[in-house]
Coordinates of C-alpha atoms in Angstrom, one line a residue:
Chain A
M2 CA -42.0 83.0 8.0
I3 CA -43.5 79.6 7.7
K4 CA -46.7 80.9 6.3
A5 CA -44.7 83.1 3.8
F6 CA -42.6 80.3 2.4
T7 CA -45.2 77.5 2.4
S8 CA -47.6 79.8 0.6
L9 CA -45.2 80.1 -2.4
G10 CA -44.9 76.4 -3.1
E11 CA -43.7 73.0 -1.8
I12 CA -40.3 73.5 -0.2
D13 CA -38.0 70.7 1.0
G14 CA -35.9 72.7 3.4
I15 CA -35.1 76.1 4.7
Q16 CA -31.7 77.6 5.6
H17 CA -32.5 79.3 8.9
A18 CA -35.3 78.6 11.3
S19 CA -35.6 82.3 12.0
Y20 CA -33.3 85.3 11.5
N21 CA -32.2 88.3 13.5
V22 CA -29.9 91.0 12.2
S23 CA -27.9 91.0 15.5
A24 CA -26.2 87.9 14.2
L25 CA -24.3 90.1 11.8
S26 CA -22.8 92.2 14.6
T27 CA -21.6 89.0 16.3
I28 CA -19.7 87.7 13.2
W29 CA -18.4 90.9 11.8
L30 CA -17.9 92.7 15.1
S31 CA -19.6 95.7 13.6
K32 CA -22.6 97.9 14.4
V33 CA -25.5 97.3 12.1
K34 CA -28.2 99.9 11.3
W35 CA -31.7 98.4 11.6
P36 CA -34.7 99.3 9.5
G37 CA -37.2 100.9 11.7
R38 CA -34.6 101.8 14.3
D39 CA -31.7 103.5 12.6
L40 CA -33.0 103.5 9.0
P41 CA -36.4 104.1 7.4
V42 CA -38.6 101.2 7.9
D43 CA -38.6 100.0 4.3
E44 CA -34.8 100.1 3.9
L45 CA -32.5 97.0 4.1
W46 CA -30.2 96.7 7.1
Q47 CA -26.8 98.2 6.8
V48 CA -23.4 97.2 8.3
E49 CA -21.3 100.2 9.5
E50 CA -17.8 99.8 8.2
R51 CA -15.8 101.2 11.1
E52 CA -12.5 100.4 12.8
L53 CA -13.9 99.1 16.1
M54 CA -10.9 96.9 16.5
T55 CA -7.4 98.4 16.8
P56 CA -4.0 96.9 16.0
A57 CA -3.5 96.6 19.7
D58 CA -6.4 94.1 19.8
Y59 CA -4.3 91.6 18.0
D60 CA -1.8 91.7 20.9
A61 CA -4.6 91.4 23.4
I62 CA -6.1 88.3 21.7
I63 CA -2.7 86.7 21.5
A64 CA -2.0 87.4 25.2
D65 CA -5.4 86.7 26.7
G66 CA -7.2 84.5 24.2
W67 CA -10.4 85.3 22.2
G68 CA -12.9 84.8 25.0
S69 CA -11.3 87.1 27.5
W70 CA -10.6 89.7 24.9
L71 CA -14.1 89.7 23.4
G72 CA -15.9 90.7 26.6
G73 CA -13.8 93.8 26.9
F74 CA -14.2 94.6 23.2
I75 CA -17.9 94.4 23.4
E76 CA -18.0 96.7 26.5
R77 CA -15.6 99.2 24.9
T78 CA -17.4 99.5 21.6
G79 CA -21.0 99.5 22.8
L80 CA -21.9 96.3 21.0
G81 CA -23.4 94.9 24.2
P82 CA -27.0 95.4 23.3
E83 CA -26.5 93.7 19.9
F84 CA -24.9 90.6 21.6
E85 CA -27.6 90.6 24.3
L86 CA -30.2 90.7 21.6
F87 CA -28.5 87.9 19.7
G88 CA -28.4 85.8 22.9
K89 CA -32.2 86.3 23.4
W90 CA -32.9 85.4 19.8
A91 CA -30.7 82.3 20.0
G92 CA -32.7 81.2 23.0
T93 CA -35.8 81.1 20.8
L94 CA -34.3 78.7 18.2
P95 CA -35.5 75.5 19.8
E96 CA -39.0 76.8 19.6
A97 CA -38.5 77.8 16.0
F98 CA -37.1 74.3 15.2
K99 CA -40.3 72.8 16.6
A100 CA -42.5 75.0 14.5
W101 CA -40.7 74.0 11.2
D102 CA -40.7 70.4 12.3
A103 CA -44.4 70.6 12.8
V104 CA -44.9 71.4 9.1
G105 CA -42.4 68.8 8.0
I106 CA -39.7 71.1 6.7
P107 CA -36.1 70.5 7.8
V108 CA -33.9 73.5 8.8
L109 CA -30.6 73.0 7.0
S110 CA -28.2 75.4 8.6
P111 CA -29.7 77.2 11.5
V112 CA -26.5 78.4 13.2
I113 CA -23.7 80.4 11.8
F114 CA -20.0 79.7 12.1
T115 CA -17.1 81.4 10.5
I116 CA -13.3 81.9 10.7
P117 CA -11.1 84.6 12.3
Y118 CA -10.6 86.3 8.9
E119 CA -14.2 87.3 8.8
Y120 CA -14.3 88.5 12.4
F121 CA -11.1 90.5 12.1
C122 CA -11.9 92.0 8.7
G123 CA -15.3 93.2 10.0
G124 CA -13.9 94.5 13.3
R125 CA -10.9 96.3 11.8
S126 CA -12.8 97.4 8.6
L127 CA -11.8 96.0 5.3
R128 CA -9.5 98.9 4.4
A129 CA -7.5 98.6 7.6
F130 CA -7.4 94.9 7.7
I131 CA -5.9 94.6 4.2
L132 CA -3.1 96.9 5.3
D133 CA -2.6 94.7 8.5
L134 CA -2.2 91.7 6.3
H135 CA 0.5 93.5 4.3
R136 CA 2.3 95.1 7.2
H137 CA 1.9 92.7 10.1
P138 CA 1.0 89.3 8.7
D139 CA 2.7 87.3 11.4
K140 CA 0.9 89.1 14.1
V141 CA -2.5 88.7 12.4
Q142 CA -1.8 85.0 11.9
A143 CA -0.8 84.6 15.6
A144 CA -4.1 86.3 16.6
M145 CA -6.1 84.0 14.3
D146 CA -4.4 81.0 15.8
A147 CA -5.1 82.3 19.3
T148 CA -8.8 82.7 18.3
M149 CA -9.4 79.2 16.9
P150 CA -9.6 77.2 20.1
A151 CA -12.4 79.4 21.4
L152 CA -14.3 79.3 18.1
I153 CA -13.9 75.5 18.0
E154 CA -15.1 75.1 21.6
Q155 CA -18.0 77.4 20.9
A156 CA -19.0 75.5 17.8
R157 CA -18.9 72.1 19.6
G158 CA -21.0 73.6 22.4
V159 CA -23.6 75.1 20.1
M160 CA -23.9 71.9 18.0
G161 CA -24.3 69.8 21.1
A162 CA -26.8 72.0 22.7
L163 CA -29.1 72.5 19.7
G164 CA -28.7 69.1 18.1
V165 CA -28.5 70.5 14.6
T166 CA -27.9 68.4 11.5
G167 CA -26.2 71.1 9.5
V168 CA -24.5 74.4 10.1
W169 CA -23.9 77.5 8.0
L170 CA -20.1 77.8 7.7
G171 CA -18.8 80.6 5.5
G172 CA -18.4 84.2 4.7
W173 CA -17.7 86.6 1.8
R174 CA -14.8 88.8 2.7
S175 CA -12.5 85.9 2.6
A176 CA -13.5 84.9 -1.0
S177 CA -10.9 84.0 -3.6
E178 CA -11.9 86.9 -5.9
F179 CA -10.4 89.4 -3.4
L180 CA -7.2 87.8 -2.0
S181 CA -3.9 86.9 -3.6
P182 CA -3.4 83.1 -3.7
K183 CA -0.6 83.0 -1.2
L184 CA -2.5 85.0 1.4
W185 CA -5.7 83.0 0.8
E186 CA -3.8 79.7 1.4
R187 CA -2.4 81.2 4.6
F188 CA -5.2 83.1 6.2
V189 CA -8.4 81.5 4.9
L190 CA -8.1 77.9 3.8
P191 CA -6.4 76.4 6.9
Y192 CA -9.0 77.9 9.2
Y193 CA -12.0 76.6 7.1
K194 CA -10.3 73.2 7.1
Q195 CA -10.2 73.2 10.9
M196 CA -13.8 74.3 11.2
V197 CA -15.0 71.7 8.6
D198 CA -13.2 68.9 10.6
V199 CA -14.8 70.0 13.8
V200 CA -18.3 70.1 12.3
I201 CA -17.8 66.7 10.6
E202 CA -16.5 65.1 13.8
A203 CA -19.7 66.2 15.5
G204 CA -21.7 64.3 12.9
V205 CA -23.0 67.5 11.4
T206 CA -23.0 68.6 7.8
P207 CA -21.0 71.8 7.0
I208 CA -23.0 73.9 4.5
L209 CA -20.2 76.0 3.1
H210 CA -21.9 79.3 2.5
F211 CA -19.3 80.8 0.3
D212 CA -20.6 84.2 -1.1
S213 CA -18.8 86.1 -3.8
N214 CA -16.5 84.3 -6.3
W215 CA -14.5 81.3 -5.1
T216 CA -13.9 79.8 -8.6
R217 CA -10.1 80.1 -8.5
D218 CA -9.8 77.9 -5.4
L219 CA -12.5 75.2 -6.0
S220 CA -9.9 72.4 -6.3
Y221 CA -8.8 73.0 -2.7
F222 CA -12.2 71.9 -1.5
K223 CA -11.4 68.4 -2.7
D224 CA -9.4 68.1 0.5
F225 CA -12.6 68.2 2.5
P226 CA -13.8 64.6 3.1
K227 CA -15.8 63.2 0.3
G228 CA -19.6 63.1 0.8
T229 CA -19.6 65.3 3.9
C230 CA -20.1 68.9 2.8
V231 CA -22.6 71.0 0.8
L232 CA -21.2 73.9 -1.1
S233 CA -23.7 76.7 -1.3
L234 CA -23.0 79.4 -4.0
D235 CA -24.5 82.7 -4.6
G236 CA -24.3 83.1 -8.3
M237 CA -20.8 84.7 -8.3
T238 CA -18.8 81.5 -8.4
D239 CA -19.0 79.5 -11.6
I240 CA -21.3 76.7 -10.5
Y241 CA -20.6 74.8 -13.8
K242 CA -16.9 74.8 -12.9
A243 CA -17.8 73.8 -9.4
K244 CA -19.6 70.7 -10.8
E245 CA -16.7 69.9 -13.0
V246 CA -14.2 70.1 -10.1
L247 CA -16.3 68.9 -7.2
G248 CA -19.1 66.9 -8.7
G249 CA -19.4 63.5 -6.9
H250 CA -17.3 64.9 -4.1
M251 CA -19.7 67.2 -2.4
C252 CA -23.3 68.4 -2.9
L253 CA -23.7 71.7 -4.7
M254 CA -26.4 74.2 -3.7
G255 CA -27.7 77.5 -5.2
D256 CA -27.3 79.6 -7.1
V257 CA -30.3 81.6 -8.3
P258 CA -28.9 85.2 -8.1
P259 CA -30.6 87.4 -5.5
S260 CA -30.7 90.2 -8.0
M261 CA -32.7 88.1 -10.3
L262 CA -35.2 87.3 -7.6
T263 CA -35.6 91.1 -7.1
L264 CA -35.4 92.4 -10.6
G265 CA -36.1 89.5 -12.9
T266 CA -39.3 88.0 -14.1
P267 CA -40.9 84.7 -13.2
D268 CA -40.0 83.3 -16.6
Q269 CA -36.4 84.3 -16.2
V270 CA -36.2 82.7 -12.8
H271 CA -38.0 79.6 -13.9
E272 CA -35.7 79.2 -16.9
Y273 CA -32.5 79.7 -14.9
S274 CA -33.6 77.4 -12.1
G275 CA -34.7 74.7 -14.5
R276 CA -31.4 74.8 -16.3
L277 CA -29.6 74.4 -12.9
V278 CA -31.7 71.3 -12.1
R279 CA -30.9 69.8 -15.5
D280 CA -27.2 70.8 -15.7
I281 CA -25.9 70.8 -12.1
G282 CA -28.4 68.2 -10.8
P283 CA -30.6 66.4 -10.5
S284 CA -28.6 64.3 -8.0
G285 CA -25.9 65.9 -5.8
F286 CA -27.7 69.3 -6.1
I287 CA -30.0 71.4 -4.0
L288 CA -31.8 74.2 -5.9
A289 CA -31.9 77.3 -3.8
Q290 CA -31.4 81.0 -3.9
G291 CA -27.9 82.3 -4.0
C292 CA -26.9 83.5 -0.5
C293 CA -30.4 84.5 0.7
I294 CA -33.8 85.6 -0.6
P295 CA -33.6 89.4 -0.5
P296 CA -36.4 91.1 1.5
D297 CA -37.4 93.0 -1.7
A298 CA -37.6 89.8 -3.8
K299 CA -40.8 89.4 -5.8
P300 CA -42.9 86.6 -4.3
E301 CA -43.8 85.4 -7.8
N302 CA -40.1 85.0 -8.6
V303 CA -39.5 82.9 -5.5
A304 CA -42.6 80.8 -6.4
A305 CA -41.1 80.4 -9.9
M306 CA -37.8 79.1 -8.4
I307 CA -39.7 76.6 -6.2
A308 CA -41.9 75.5 -9.1
A309 CA -38.9 74.8 -11.3
V310 CA -38.1 71.5 -9.6
H311 CA -41.2 69.9 -11.0
Chain B
L247 CA -41.7 113.5 -23.3
T248 CA -38.9 111.4 -24.7
R249 CA -35.5 113.1 -25.1
D250 CA -33.5 112.4 -28.2
S251 CA -30.3 110.4 -28.0
A252 CA -28.1 113.5 -27.7
E253 CA -29.9 114.5 -24.5
R254 CA -30.0 111.1 -22.9
V255 CA -28.5 110.7 -19.4
K256 CA -24.8 109.8 -19.0
L257 CA -23.8 107.3 -16.4
F258 CA -20.4 107.3 -14.9
L259 CA -19.3 104.5 -12.6
I260 CA -16.5 105.6 -10.3
A261 CA -14.7 102.6 -8.9
G262 CA -11.5 101.8 -7.0
F263 CA -10.6 100.3 -3.7
L264 CA -11.6 101.8 -0.3
G265 CA -9.6 105.0 0.4
S266 CA -8.7 105.7 -3.3
G267 CA -10.6 109.0 -3.2
K268 CA -13.8 108.1 -5.0
T269 CA -16.2 110.2 -2.9
T270 CA -13.9 113.2 -3.0
L271 CA -13.6 113.1 -6.8
L272 CA -17.3 112.4 -7.2
L273 CA -18.2 115.4 -5.2
A274 CA -15.8 117.7 -7.0
L275 CA -17.1 116.5 -10.3
A276 CA -20.7 116.9 -9.3
R277 CA -20.2 120.4 -8.0
F278 CA -18.4 121.6 -11.1
L279 CA -21.0 120.1 -13.4
A280 CA -23.8 121.7 -11.5
D281 CA -22.2 125.1 -10.9
A282 CA -20.1 125.7 -14.0
R283 CA -22.0 123.7 -16.6
G284 CA -25.5 124.0 -15.3
K285 CA -26.0 120.2 -15.5
R286 CA -28.6 118.3 -13.6
V287 CA -26.5 115.8 -11.6
C288 CA -27.5 112.9 -9.4
I289 CA -25.1 111.1 -7.2
I290 CA -25.4 107.6 -6.0
V291 CA -23.0 106.6 -3.2
N292 CA -22.5 103.2 -1.7
E293 CA -23.0 102.1 1.8
I294 CA -19.3 102.2 2.7
G295 CA -18.9 105.8 1.9
E296 CA -15.3 107.0 2.4
V297 CA -16.3 110.6 3.2
G298 CA -19.4 111.7 5.0
I299 CA -21.8 113.5 2.7
D300 CA -24.0 116.2 4.1
Q301 CA -27.3 115.6 2.2
Q302 CA -28.6 119.1 3.0
V303 CA -25.4 120.8 1.7
M304 CA -25.6 118.8 -1.4
A305 CA -29.3 119.6 -1.9
D306 CA -28.6 123.3 -1.4
A307 CA -26.0 123.0 -4.2
G308 CA -28.7 121.6 -6.5
L309 CA -27.4 118.0 -6.3
E310 CA -29.5 114.9 -5.6
V311 CA -27.7 112.4 -3.5
W312 CA -28.9 108.8 -3.1
E313 CA -27.3 106.3 -0.9
L314 CA -27.3 102.6 -1.6
T315 CA -28.3 100.8 1.6
A316 CA -28.3 97.2 0.6
G317 CA -27.6 95.0 3.6
C318 CA -25.1 92.7 2.1
I319 CA -22.7 93.7 -0.6
C320 CA -22.3 90.2 -1.8
C321 CA -25.8 89.6 -2.9
Q322 CA -28.1 92.6 -2.8
L323 CA -26.1 95.7 -3.8
T324 CA -26.5 95.4 -7.5
A325 CA -30.3 95.1 -7.2
D326 CA -30.3 98.1 -5.0
L327 CA -28.3 100.0 -7.6
V328 CA -30.6 99.2 -10.4
T329 CA -33.7 100.0 -8.4
T330 CA -32.2 103.4 -7.4
L331 CA -31.0 104.2 -10.9
T332 CA -34.5 103.6 -12.2
E333 CA -36.0 105.9 -9.6
V334 CA -33.4 108.6 -10.1
T335 CA -33.7 108.8 -13.8
G336 CA -37.4 108.5 -13.8
R337 CA -38.0 111.2 -11.2
Y338 CA -35.2 113.7 -11.9
H339 CA -34.3 113.2 -15.6
P340 CA -30.7 114.1 -14.8
D341 CA -28.0 114.9 -17.4
V342 CA -25.4 113.0 -15.5
V343 CA -25.5 110.3 -12.9
L344 CA -22.3 109.6 -10.9
V345 CA -22.3 106.3 -9.2
E346 CA -19.7 105.5 -6.5
A347 CA -19.0 101.8 -6.7
S348 CA -18.4 99.8 -3.6
G349 CA -14.7 99.6 -2.9
V350 CA -14.8 95.8 -3.1
A351 CA -16.8 95.6 -6.3
T352 CA -15.4 94.9 -9.7
P353 CA -17.0 97.3 -12.3
R354 CA -17.8 94.3 -14.5
G355 CA -20.1 92.9 -11.9
I356 CA -21.9 96.1 -11.5
L357 CA -22.3 96.7 -15.2
D358 CA -23.7 93.2 -15.6
A359 CA -26.5 94.2 -13.3
L360 CA -27.5 97.0 -15.7
R361 CA -29.1 94.4 -18.0
Y362 CA -32.1 94.6 -15.6
Y363 CA -32.3 98.4 -15.9
K364 CA -35.4 99.4 -17.7
G365 CA -35.4 103.2 -17.2
E366 CA -34.4 106.1 -19.4
P367 CA -31.7 104.8 -21.8
F368 CA -28.1 105.9 -21.1
A369 CA -26.2 107.7 -23.9
V370 CA -22.9 106.9 -22.2
V371 CA -21.8 104.3 -19.7
E372 CA -18.2 104.8 -18.7
T373 CA -16.1 103.4 -15.9
L374 CA -13.5 105.5 -14.1
V375 CA -11.2 103.5 -11.9
L376 CA -9.2 105.4 -9.2
V377 CA -5.8 104.1 -8.1
D378 CA -4.2 105.3 -4.8
P379 CA -0.4 105.3 -5.5
T380 CA 0.5 105.5 -1.8
R381 CA -1.1 102.0 -1.3
I382 CA -0.9 100.3 -4.6
E383 CA 2.0 98.1 -3.6
A384 CA 0.2 96.8 -0.5
L385 CA -3.1 96.4 -2.3
L386 CA -1.5 94.5 -5.2
D387 CA 0.2 92.3 -2.6
V388 CA -2.9 91.4 -0.7
M389 CA -5.9 92.0 -3.0
T390 CA -4.3 91.0 -6.2
P391 CA -7.4 89.7 -8.1
L392 CA -9.7 92.5 -7.0
I393 CA -7.3 95.4 -7.8
T394 CA -6.1 94.0 -11.1
G395 CA -9.7 93.3 -12.0
Q396 CA -10.7 96.8 -11.2
I397 CA -7.9 98.3 -13.3
A398 CA -8.5 96.0 -16.2
A399 CA -12.2 97.0 -16.4
A400 CA -11.5 100.7 -16.5
D401 CA -12.4 102.9 -19.5
R402 CA -10.3 105.6 -17.8
L403 CA -7.8 105.3 -15.0
V404 CA -7.3 108.1 -12.5
I405 CA -4.2 108.1 -10.3
T406 CA -5.1 110.1 -7.3
K407 CA -3.1 111.8 -4.5
G408 CA -0.5 113.1 -6.9
D409 CA 0.5 115.8 -4.4
V410 CA 1.3 113.4 -1.6
A411 CA 2.7 110.3 -3.4
T412 CA 6.4 109.9 -3.8
P413 CA 8.0 109.7 -7.2
A414 CA 8.6 106.0 -6.6
E415 CA 5.0 105.4 -5.6
L416 CA 3.7 107.3 -8.7
A417 CA 6.1 105.2 -10.9
A418 CA 4.7 102.0 -9.3
A419 CA 1.2 103.1 -9.9
Q420 CA 1.9 104.0 -13.6
S421 CA 3.6 100.7 -14.0
A422 CA 0.6 98.8 -12.5
V423 CA -2.0 100.4 -14.5
G424 CA 0.0 100.0 -17.7
E425 CA 0.5 96.3 -16.9
F426 CA -3.1 95.4 -16.4
N427 CA -4.9 97.8 -18.8
H428 CA -3.2 98.6 -22.1
S429 CA -5.9 100.8 -23.6
A430 CA -7.4 103.1 -21.0
P431 CA -6.2 106.7 -20.8
V432 CA -4.4 107.5 -17.5
L433 CA -4.9 110.8 -15.7
L434 CA -2.9 112.0 -12.6
I435 CA -4.7 114.3 -10.2
S436 CA -4.2 115.9 -6.8
A437 CA -6.7 116.8 -4.1
G438 CA -8.1 120.3 -4.7
D439 CA -6.3 120.5 -8.0
G440 CA -9.2 121.8 -10.1
A441 CA -7.1 122.4 -13.2
A442 CA -6.1 118.8 -13.2
L443 CA -9.7 117.7 -13.4
A444 CA -10.3 119.5 -16.6
P445 CA -9.7 116.5 -18.9
L446 CA -12.0 114.5 -16.8
L447 CA -14.7 117.2 -16.7
D448 CA -14.6 117.4 -20.5
V449 CA -15.3 113.6 -20.6
V450 CA -18.0 113.7 -18.0
G451 CA -19.7 116.9 -18.8
A452 CA -19.3 117.2 -22.5

């Protein structure tokens, strides 16, 4: 990974020190098909959208708390191997930090935090979860509230153990483009606020990895303390609007579209990236890919993005 | 060989929320076009398929099925679609390509990605948006921007499950599609109702 990125140009930071697909199983409570294991070797990984959580799981979480419930859920659904693999991979992170440190490249957001909405939506499946929000909103909210203490404790533990300077905090299923305003204000925003506060209290920078379109609700992010957050956008949110609303309040990051890195030309990528540096930056801005660099991105396109800062 | 414009491939994007019946309708259309009209049909389904598709059965019926397997809907699916479309049209030269959009995608976002498509030109690009009348009230309550965005982007609207929806649910669906899309023709269909598909088949297979 270090060789790949340093061969494409001079980079000032990297999102993750290393990556393992098992992380997705742990935040979306879903099985994930792996290239080379469950899919042809050249395919991209694929999340299975299945109802692994049942409505009764909300009651169990409310009664027993997240930690107690999660163990039984993992055993019942056969996700144990994914969580074990995730644990092993997490154990390699300190070594990966050292490797990046040795080449002088900071790792911006090596660990992933999210909110109950993303866990539940993944575990229940999007289709079932949406109906839960309509039919049993109070129960869903109670389960979310019962989940937060464990997530907060876990976040504090991880930040303390790894000594990170920034964390990946975000999701995509909870984006503004999907949810009605009243439900977003009830089931999404308060939980991000809690997590942002916890991260900031630890002296760590929340890198708000908000995939999909959050344009409608950008003004709510002014409630996050000034000068403490980075808002990382994937090309779906209007980054120009984000600058208008949040410029000077938080750093913006992004948003070269992943599809452009795969399908575009170096000239297109360079022009788009250069425009971002001029219009959204140069201060208070980190030029980066939107979301992530796809495995099938053209290396010459990634190099063009990196070169655009000069 | 380059086909003239009258023979160019037609692309139909079938959109709608999860559970609206996209895969069922897509397969019914594909079978009819292949069997009754002798068309070369390719199907591209997304990674959150609502109905399992038996690739061998479809192959035996003369249909090519491609599955989009992008790992992350939010950022990679559109690229995967364009890559797949290019390969499908280049390799099979189909008459019709039916694309099942992800249930959480707005058609506009998918169509925007077509600017990267460099394959055989499309004679027609049309969006059919399916609406499930039995759940429209819940979906509009929870997923307001997504559902209204899907309806607004439709060239044609298809209200599904006409045989199981109550009159009140059908009325609510009619009202919703009329409120958010003033111009798209609206079709009501039921599962297995081949005759009701006729107007749609004329559009897709003409």
